[in-house]
Short mmCIF file of C-alpha atoms in Angstrom, two decimals:
data_model
loop_
_atom_site.label_atom_id
_atom_site.label_comp_id
_atom_site.label_asym_id
_atom_site.label_seq_id
_atom_site.Cartn_x
_atom_site.Cartn_y
_atom_site.Cartn_z
CA MET A 171 27.76 -96.63 83.10
CA GLN A 172 25.27 -98.03 85.60
CA THR A 173 24.50 -101.57 86.76
CA GLN A 174 22.12 -103.28 84.33
CA GLU A 175 19.44 -105.91 84.89
CA LEU A 176 18.13 -108.15 82.15
CA PRO A 177 16.05 -111.35 81.88
CA CYS A 178 18.03 -114.59 81.70
CA VAL A 179 17.47 -118.35 81.69
CA LEU A 180 20.40 -120.46 82.89
CA MET A 181 20.44 -123.95 81.39
CA ARG A 182 22.51 -127.09 81.37
CA ALA A 183 22.46 -128.08 77.71
CA GLY A 184 24.20 -131.32 76.79
CA THR A 185 27.58 -131.25 78.52
CA SER A 186 27.69 -127.45 78.61
CA ARG A 187 26.07 -124.74 80.72
CA GLY A 188 25.31 -121.10 80.11
CA PRO A 189 22.75 -118.29 79.97
CA PHE A 190 20.07 -118.16 77.27
CA PHE A 191 18.76 -114.80 76.10
CA LEU A 192 16.16 -113.58 73.67
CA ARG A 193 17.92 -111.21 71.31
CA GLU A 194 15.59 -108.38 72.38
CA TRP A 195 16.83 -108.68 75.97
CA LEU A 196 20.32 -107.58 74.95
CA PRO A 197 21.67 -104.31 73.51
CA GLU A 198 21.34 -103.99 69.73
CA ASP A 199 24.88 -102.64 69.40
CA GLU A 200 27.27 -105.61 69.16
CA GLU A 201 30.04 -103.95 71.15
CA GLU A 202 27.65 -103.15 74.01
CA ARG A 203 26.14 -106.63 73.76
CA ASP A 204 29.57 -108.24 74.09
CA LYS A 205 30.35 -106.16 77.17
CA VAL A 206 27.11 -107.33 78.75
CA LEU A 207 27.92 -110.98 78.00
CA VAL A 208 31.46 -110.70 79.40
CA GLY A 209 30.03 -109.06 82.52
CA ALA A 210 27.29 -111.68 82.85
CA ILE A 211 29.78 -114.54 82.63
CA GLY A 212 32.32 -112.76 84.86
CA ALA A 213 35.12 -113.61 82.46
CA SER A 214 37.69 -111.23 83.95
CA ASP A 215 39.10 -113.82 86.36
CA LEU A 216 39.73 -117.56 86.18
CA LEU A 217 36.92 -118.59 88.55
CA ALA A 218 34.38 -116.09 87.16
CA LEU A 219 33.64 -115.12 90.75
CA ASP A 220 31.64 -112.05 89.73
CA GLY A 221 29.44 -113.81 87.19
CA ILE A 222 27.67 -117.04 86.30
CA GLY A 223 30.51 -118.59 84.28
CA GLY A 224 33.32 -120.82 85.49
CA SER A 225 36.91 -121.87 85.00
CA SER A 226 36.10 -123.94 81.91
CA SER A 227 35.07 -122.93 78.40
CA LEU A 228 32.19 -125.41 78.83
CA THR A 229 30.56 -123.10 81.39
CA ASN A 230 31.33 -119.82 79.59
CA LYS A 231 28.86 -120.28 76.75
CA VAL A 232 25.92 -118.11 75.72
CA ALA A 233 22.90 -118.73 73.47
CA ILE A 234 21.00 -115.84 71.85
CA VAL A 235 17.65 -116.83 70.31
CA SER A 236 15.14 -114.93 68.16
CA ARG A 237 12.43 -115.54 65.60
CA SER A 238 14.10 -116.69 62.41
CA THR A 239 14.83 -114.43 59.47
CA GLN A 240 14.98 -117.57 57.29
CA PRO A 241 11.76 -118.62 55.51
CA ASP A 242 12.23 -122.33 56.28
CA CYS A 243 13.27 -122.03 59.93
CA ASP A 244 11.48 -121.23 63.20
CA VAL A 245 14.24 -119.59 65.24
CA ASP A 246 17.72 -118.15 64.81
CA TYR A 247 20.40 -119.27 67.26
CA LEU A 248 23.60 -117.30 67.73
CA PHE A 249 26.21 -119.06 69.85
CA VAL A 250 28.75 -116.98 71.76
CA GLN A 251 31.92 -118.38 73.35
CA VAL A 252 33.09 -116.06 76.13
CA GLY A 253 36.71 -116.28 77.24
CA VAL A 254 38.01 -117.89 80.41
CA ALA A 255 39.85 -115.30 82.52
CA GLU A 256 39.89 -112.94 79.54
CA ARG A 257 37.40 -110.42 78.19
CA SER A 258 36.95 -112.08 74.81
CA VAL A 259 33.91 -112.99 72.73
CA ASP A 260 33.94 -115.37 69.75
CA THR A 261 30.92 -115.94 67.49
CA ARG A 262 32.71 -117.96 64.80
CA PRO A 263 31.96 -121.48 66.09
CA ASN A 264 28.70 -123.31 66.69
CA CYS A 265 27.96 -125.35 69.83
CA GLY A 266 25.82 -128.44 69.50
CA ASN A 267 25.52 -128.96 73.24
CA MET A 268 24.06 -125.47 73.81
CA LEU A 269 21.90 -126.13 70.72
CA SER A 270 20.06 -128.81 72.70
CA GLY A 271 18.62 -126.09 74.95
CA VAL A 272 17.44 -123.82 72.13
CA ALA A 273 14.14 -125.57 71.33
CA PRO A 274 12.97 -125.87 74.98
CA PHE A 275 13.90 -122.22 75.53
CA ALA A 276 12.16 -121.06 72.34
CA ILE A 277 8.97 -122.95 73.18
CA GLU A 278 8.83 -121.64 76.74
CA GLN A 279 9.45 -118.07 75.55
CA GLY A 280 6.55 -118.30 73.10
CA LEU A 281 8.59 -118.24 69.88
CA VAL A 282 7.29 -121.67 68.80
CA PRO A 283 3.94 -123.24 69.78
CA ALA A 284 4.17 -126.60 71.52
CA ARG A 285 2.42 -129.53 69.91
CA ALA A 286 0.85 -132.53 71.57
CA GLY A 287 3.39 -135.24 72.33
CA GLU A 288 6.52 -133.77 70.76
CA THR A 289 7.56 -130.60 68.98
CA THR A 290 10.18 -130.23 66.25
CA VAL A 291 11.82 -126.82 65.96
CA ARG A 292 13.76 -125.90 62.81
CA VAL A 293 16.80 -123.94 64.05
CA TYR A 294 19.03 -121.75 61.90
CA ASN A 295 22.52 -121.47 63.35
CA VAL A 296 23.66 -117.94 62.57
CA ASN A 297 27.34 -118.74 63.23
CA THR A 298 27.66 -121.44 60.59
CA ARG A 299 24.60 -120.65 58.41
CA SER A 300 23.30 -124.20 58.85
CA ARG A 301 19.95 -125.76 59.74
CA ILE A 302 19.19 -128.28 62.47
CA GLU A 303 15.90 -129.92 63.42
CA VAL A 304 15.56 -130.20 67.19
CA THR A 305 12.82 -132.44 68.59
CA VAL A 306 11.71 -132.21 72.24
CA LEU A 307 8.99 -133.95 74.24
CA THR A 308 5.98 -131.69 74.89
CA PRO A 309 3.21 -133.76 76.51
CA GLY A 310 0.19 -131.60 77.27
CA GLY A 311 1.80 -128.74 75.35
CA ARG A 312 4.59 -128.22 77.89
CA VAL A 313 8.33 -128.91 77.61
CA GLN A 314 9.28 -132.07 79.49
CA TYR A 315 12.73 -132.06 81.08
CA GLU A 316 12.38 -135.19 83.20
CA GLY A 317 13.07 -138.57 81.64
CA ASP A 318 15.31 -141.62 81.64
CA THR A 319 17.81 -140.69 78.93
CA VAL A 320 21.41 -140.72 80.14
CA ILE A 321 24.24 -138.99 78.26
CA ASP A 322 27.84 -139.59 79.29
CA GLY A 323 29.36 -136.63 81.10
CA VAL A 324 26.10 -135.52 82.74
CA PRO A 325 24.83 -136.81 86.11
CA GLY A 326 21.32 -138.21 86.34
CA ALA A 327 18.79 -138.70 83.57
CA ALA A 328 16.52 -136.40 81.57
CA ALA A 329 14.15 -136.31 78.61
CA PRO A 330 15.73 -137.02 75.20
CA ILE A 331 16.32 -134.19 72.73
CA ARG A 332 17.06 -135.23 69.16
CA LEU A 333 19.36 -133.09 67.04
CA ASN A 334 19.18 -133.71 63.29
CA PHE A 335 21.89 -131.81 61.38
CA LEU A 336 20.72 -131.15 57.84
CA ASP A 337 23.44 -129.12 56.08
CA ALA A 338 26.42 -128.77 58.40
CA TRP A 339 29.02 -129.90 55.86
CA GLY A 340 31.18 -127.06 54.59
CA ALA A 341 28.94 -124.49 56.31
CA VAL A 342 31.81 -122.32 57.60
CA THR A 343 34.47 -122.58 54.90
CA GLY A 344 32.32 -123.54 51.91
CA SER A 345 33.86 -127.00 51.54
CA LEU A 346 33.87 -130.23 53.52
CA PHE A 347 37.62 -130.50 52.94
CA PRO A 348 38.60 -126.82 52.72
CA THR A 349 42.28 -127.40 51.82
CA GLY A 350 41.24 -129.47 48.81
CA GLN A 351 42.90 -132.56 50.30
CA ARG A 352 41.65 -135.26 52.65
CA ILE A 353 45.09 -135.51 54.23
CA ASP A 354 47.61 -132.66 54.48
CA LEU A 355 51.15 -132.70 55.84
CA ILE A 356 51.48 -129.91 58.42
CA ASP A 357 54.53 -129.51 60.65
CA GLY A 358 55.56 -133.06 59.72
CA LEU A 359 52.21 -134.57 60.72
CA ALA A 360 49.46 -136.09 58.59
CA VAL A 361 46.25 -134.19 59.37
CA THR A 362 42.71 -134.00 58.04
CA CYS A 363 41.21 -130.53 57.86
CA ILE A 364 37.44 -130.92 57.77
CA ASP A 365 34.44 -128.60 58.06
CA ALA A 366 31.56 -130.71 59.34
CA ALA A 367 29.39 -128.90 61.91
CA MET A 368 32.66 -127.42 63.22
CA PRO A 369 35.98 -126.77 61.46
CA LEU A 370 38.37 -129.40 62.80
CA VAL A 371 42.02 -130.32 62.37
CA MET A 372 42.37 -134.03 63.09
CA LEU A 373 45.59 -135.83 64.03
CA ARG A 374 46.40 -139.48 64.66
CA ALA A 375 47.33 -140.27 68.26
CA ALA A 376 50.11 -142.65 67.18
CA ASP A 377 51.80 -139.90 65.15
CA LEU A 378 52.08 -137.89 68.37
CA GLY A 379 53.45 -140.81 70.38
CA LEU A 380 50.12 -141.29 72.17
CA SER A 381 47.78 -144.23 72.70
CA GLY A 382 44.73 -142.03 72.24
CA ARG A 383 43.26 -143.17 75.55
CA GLU A 384 45.05 -140.57 77.70
CA THR A 385 42.97 -138.60 80.20
CA PRO A 386 42.31 -134.89 79.66
CA ALA A 387 44.45 -134.13 82.72
CA ASP A 388 47.40 -136.04 81.25
CA LEU A 389 47.07 -134.27 77.92
CA ASP A 390 46.70 -130.84 79.51
CA ALA A 391 49.85 -131.45 81.57
CA ASN A 392 51.90 -132.19 78.44
CA ILE A 393 52.94 -128.64 77.59
CA ALA A 394 55.14 -129.66 74.65
CA LEU A 395 52.22 -131.55 73.13
CA LEU A 396 49.84 -128.61 73.58
CA GLU A 397 52.34 -126.25 71.97
CA ARG A 398 52.76 -128.52 68.95
CA ILE A 399 49.01 -128.98 68.56
CA GLU A 400 48.51 -125.22 68.70
CA ARG A 401 51.21 -124.70 66.07
CA VAL A 402 49.51 -127.21 63.78
CA ARG A 403 46.10 -125.64 64.47
CA ARG A 404 47.28 -122.16 63.46
CA LEU A 405 48.88 -123.42 60.25
CA ALA A 406 45.77 -125.46 59.47
CA GLY A 407 43.56 -122.44 60.05
CA GLU A 408 45.43 -120.52 57.35
CA ARG A 409 45.19 -123.42 54.89
CA MET A 410 41.45 -123.72 55.59
CA GLY A 411 40.92 -120.09 54.64
CA LEU A 412 40.18 -118.99 58.21
CA GLY A 413 43.12 -116.58 58.36
CA ASP A 414 44.96 -115.91 61.61
CA VAL A 415 43.20 -118.10 64.20
CA SER A 416 45.50 -117.31 67.12
CA ASN A 417 42.65 -115.40 68.83
CA SER A 418 39.85 -117.70 67.69
CA VAL A 419 38.64 -121.04 69.04
CA VAL A 420 38.29 -122.51 65.52
CA PRO A 421 39.45 -124.79 64.08
CA LYS A 422 39.32 -127.24 66.97
CA PRO A 423 42.08 -129.88 67.24
CA VAL A 424 41.07 -133.54 67.60
CA ILE A 425 43.29 -136.53 68.33
CA VAL A 426 41.85 -139.81 67.02
CA SER A 427 42.67 -143.48 67.47
CA GLU A 428 41.02 -146.86 67.03
CA GLY A 429 37.73 -147.57 68.76
CA ASP A 430 36.45 -150.74 70.38
CA ASP A 431 34.89 -152.20 67.22
CA ALA A 432 34.26 -151.54 63.53
CA ASP A 433 31.63 -148.88 64.31
CA SER A 434 33.55 -146.80 66.85
CA ILE A 435 36.45 -144.37 67.03
CA THR A 436 38.27 -142.88 70.02
CA SER A 437 38.53 -139.11 70.14
CA ARG A 438 40.17 -136.47 72.31
CA TYR A 439 38.67 -133.07 71.48
CA PHE A 440 40.37 -129.78 72.38
CA THR A 441 38.58 -126.49 73.05
CA PRO A 442 41.20 -125.62 71.61
CA ARG A 443 43.95 -125.23 74.22
CA ARG A 444 42.57 -127.71 76.74
CA CYS A 445 41.19 -131.20 76.28
CA HIS A 446 37.41 -131.44 76.61
CA THR A 447 36.40 -133.47 79.67
CA ALA A 448 33.82 -135.23 77.47
CA HIS A 449 33.19 -134.22 73.83
CA ALA A 450 31.51 -131.47 71.82
CA VAL A 451 28.44 -132.45 69.81
CA THR A 452 29.61 -130.57 66.73
CA GLY A 453 33.01 -132.21 67.14
CA ALA A 454 31.34 -135.62 67.27
CA ILE A 455 29.55 -134.87 63.98
CA GLY A 456 32.91 -133.99 62.42
CA VAL A 457 34.66 -137.08 63.78
CA ALA A 458 31.81 -139.37 62.64
CA THR A 459 31.91 -137.75 59.20
CA ALA A 460 35.67 -138.28 58.82
CA PHE A 461 35.27 -141.85 60.10
CA SER A 462 32.52 -142.62 57.56
CA LEU A 463 34.35 -141.29 54.49
CA PRO A 464 37.49 -142.72 52.84
CA GLY A 465 40.94 -141.14 52.72
CA THR A 466 41.06 -139.29 56.07
CA VAL A 467 43.25 -139.86 59.14
CA ALA A 468 40.09 -141.11 60.88
CA SER A 469 38.57 -143.35 58.17
CA GLY A 470 37.06 -146.57 59.48
CA GLN A 471 37.69 -150.02 58.12
CA ALA A 472 34.09 -150.89 57.20
CA LEU A 473 33.03 -148.02 54.92
CA ARG A 474 29.58 -148.52 53.44
CA PRO A 475 26.58 -146.52 52.23
CA GLY A 476 23.33 -146.36 54.18
CA VAL A 477 22.46 -145.49 57.76
CA ARG A 478 24.79 -146.52 60.57
CA THR A 479 25.52 -145.42 64.12
CA VAL A 480 29.10 -144.36 64.78
CA SER A 481 30.17 -144.36 68.42
CA VAL A 482 32.61 -141.56 69.25
CA LEU A 483 34.44 -142.69 72.38
CA HIS A 484 35.47 -139.85 74.72
CA PRO A 485 36.92 -139.57 78.25
CA GLN A 486 33.53 -139.97 79.97
CA GLY A 487 31.87 -142.49 77.68
CA ARG A 488 30.53 -142.28 74.14
CA ILE A 489 28.30 -140.30 71.79
CA GLY A 490 26.30 -142.26 69.26
CA VAL A 491 26.00 -140.40 65.94
CA GLU A 492 23.54 -141.73 63.37
CA VAL A 493 24.94 -140.93 59.92
CA CYS A 494 23.34 -141.43 56.54
CA VAL A 495 25.92 -142.02 53.80
CA GLU A 496 25.04 -141.81 50.11
CA GLY A 497 27.33 -143.20 47.41
CA ALA A 498 30.60 -145.03 47.73
CA GLY A 499 34.33 -144.34 47.53
CA LEU A 500 35.43 -140.76 46.96
CA ASP A 501 31.90 -139.96 45.72
CA ALA A 502 30.37 -140.82 49.11
CA ARG A 503 28.71 -137.95 50.98
CA ILE A 504 26.95 -137.50 54.30
CA GLN A 505 23.28 -136.69 53.77
CA ARG A 506 22.44 -136.06 57.44
CA ALA A 507 23.61 -136.83 60.97
CA ALA A 508 21.61 -137.08 64.17
CA LEU A 509 22.20 -137.70 67.87
CA ILE A 510 20.49 -137.52 71.24
CA ARG A 511 21.21 -134.92 73.93
CA SER A 512 19.31 -133.59 76.94
CA ALA A 513 18.87 -130.25 78.72
CA ARG A 514 17.66 -128.87 82.03
CA LYS A 515 16.48 -125.42 83.04
CA ILE A 516 18.43 -124.44 86.16
CA LEU A 517 16.93 -121.02 86.89
CA GLN A 518 15.06 -118.13 85.33
CA GLY A 519 15.11 -114.54 86.53
CA GLN A 520 16.87 -111.17 86.37
CA LEU A 521 20.63 -111.12 85.80
CA THR A 522 22.61 -108.19 87.16
CA VAL A 523 25.57 -106.94 85.11
CA PRO A 524 28.00 -104.74 87.08
CA ALA A 525 28.75 -101.22 85.92
CA TYR A 526 32.51 -101.85 85.58
CA ALA A 527 31.84 -104.48 82.90
CA MET A 528 30.38 -101.79 80.65
CA ALA A 529 33.33 -99.41 80.90
#
C-alpha cells in the first residue's frame, strides 16, 4: 500500500473535534474506509501522534456527509467513533456535537444552497435512522461562524446552531424503553434503560454512594466504580437487545442526581469507560427525556405537558434542552427536543494517510 492523500475539513463541533469528509472522498469499501479513518486519526497510540486525533474519544470522531437517500432529507450523516490507542471503528452511536458541524460543512461543500439570513438543513442520521433539523446563520448566503453564543465546555463565543431532534426516540432499539420497563434491577442497582437519541443506561448517584457532583477526574480514578458501571452496562446492553456490547461504545452509562431547581438535573455522562469532561448532546436529549417522563430513575418532581427547558448540569456548566411533552402520566410522550450548539472550521486541505495504516 502507498501513502494516500484525500480532502478533509477539520472542525470543532459542539464540545467535540474531528475531520469531516464527503462520502466520495473516502474508499467505497467499508474495510478500506475504516483503515483510512484509523490512519487519519492516528489511533494506534494514546496521543495519536501520527494523526489528527487525540487522547480522548471527544477528539477521535469522524463525520461522513453525502446527499441524502431519504426523500424528506437534504443530507445523510454517518458518525464514526474511532478508538483511542486502538485500531477500532464504531458506527453504532450518533454524536450530536459532531452533528452541529454537518450543516455548515454541507452548505460549504455545495450539497445544500444557502438562503438569505439562515438556512435549515434536514439531516438524516444513518447510524440511528433518525431526522434532525439543523439551522445555521447564513447572512449574504455564506455560513457565519462568528457570534456571541457561548456553550459550556468551549472557549470563546460563536454563532448559534440550533438542533431540532424530530424522531430520536427508540431509533436504535425500536422502543423508548427497550427492556419494557422504566426501571430495571441490574446487579442490585435500579437503572433506567432508555433509547432517546442515544441508548443510555442511567443510574442514581446515591445508589452508588456518590453525591453526583464529583469531577470527571475523581470518577475516572475510582477503578472499582468504573468496573461496576461497565458490568451494569454490559448486562443492560443485552437486555436492550444490543447483544454483546463489550466492544461497542453503546449503551452509554449516565449517573444522575438532583439539579439546582425543579427544571434541572445533574448528570455525569460516560463515553463509556471514562467520564465526559462536559456532556454529549445526544446524552443530554436522553437525560432530559427521562427527566420529563414519569417512572424513571431521573424523573423530575414537576412533570407537566407542554414546552419546557430542562437544564442538564454537567462538569463544565449546563446544556439547556427544550422539550415538548404531549399527554400526561404514563401516556406522556416527547414530541421533539431542541438545543443550541456552535461549530468552527479549523482547517481545510489535503490529509495524508500513511501507508502502514492501510496494511
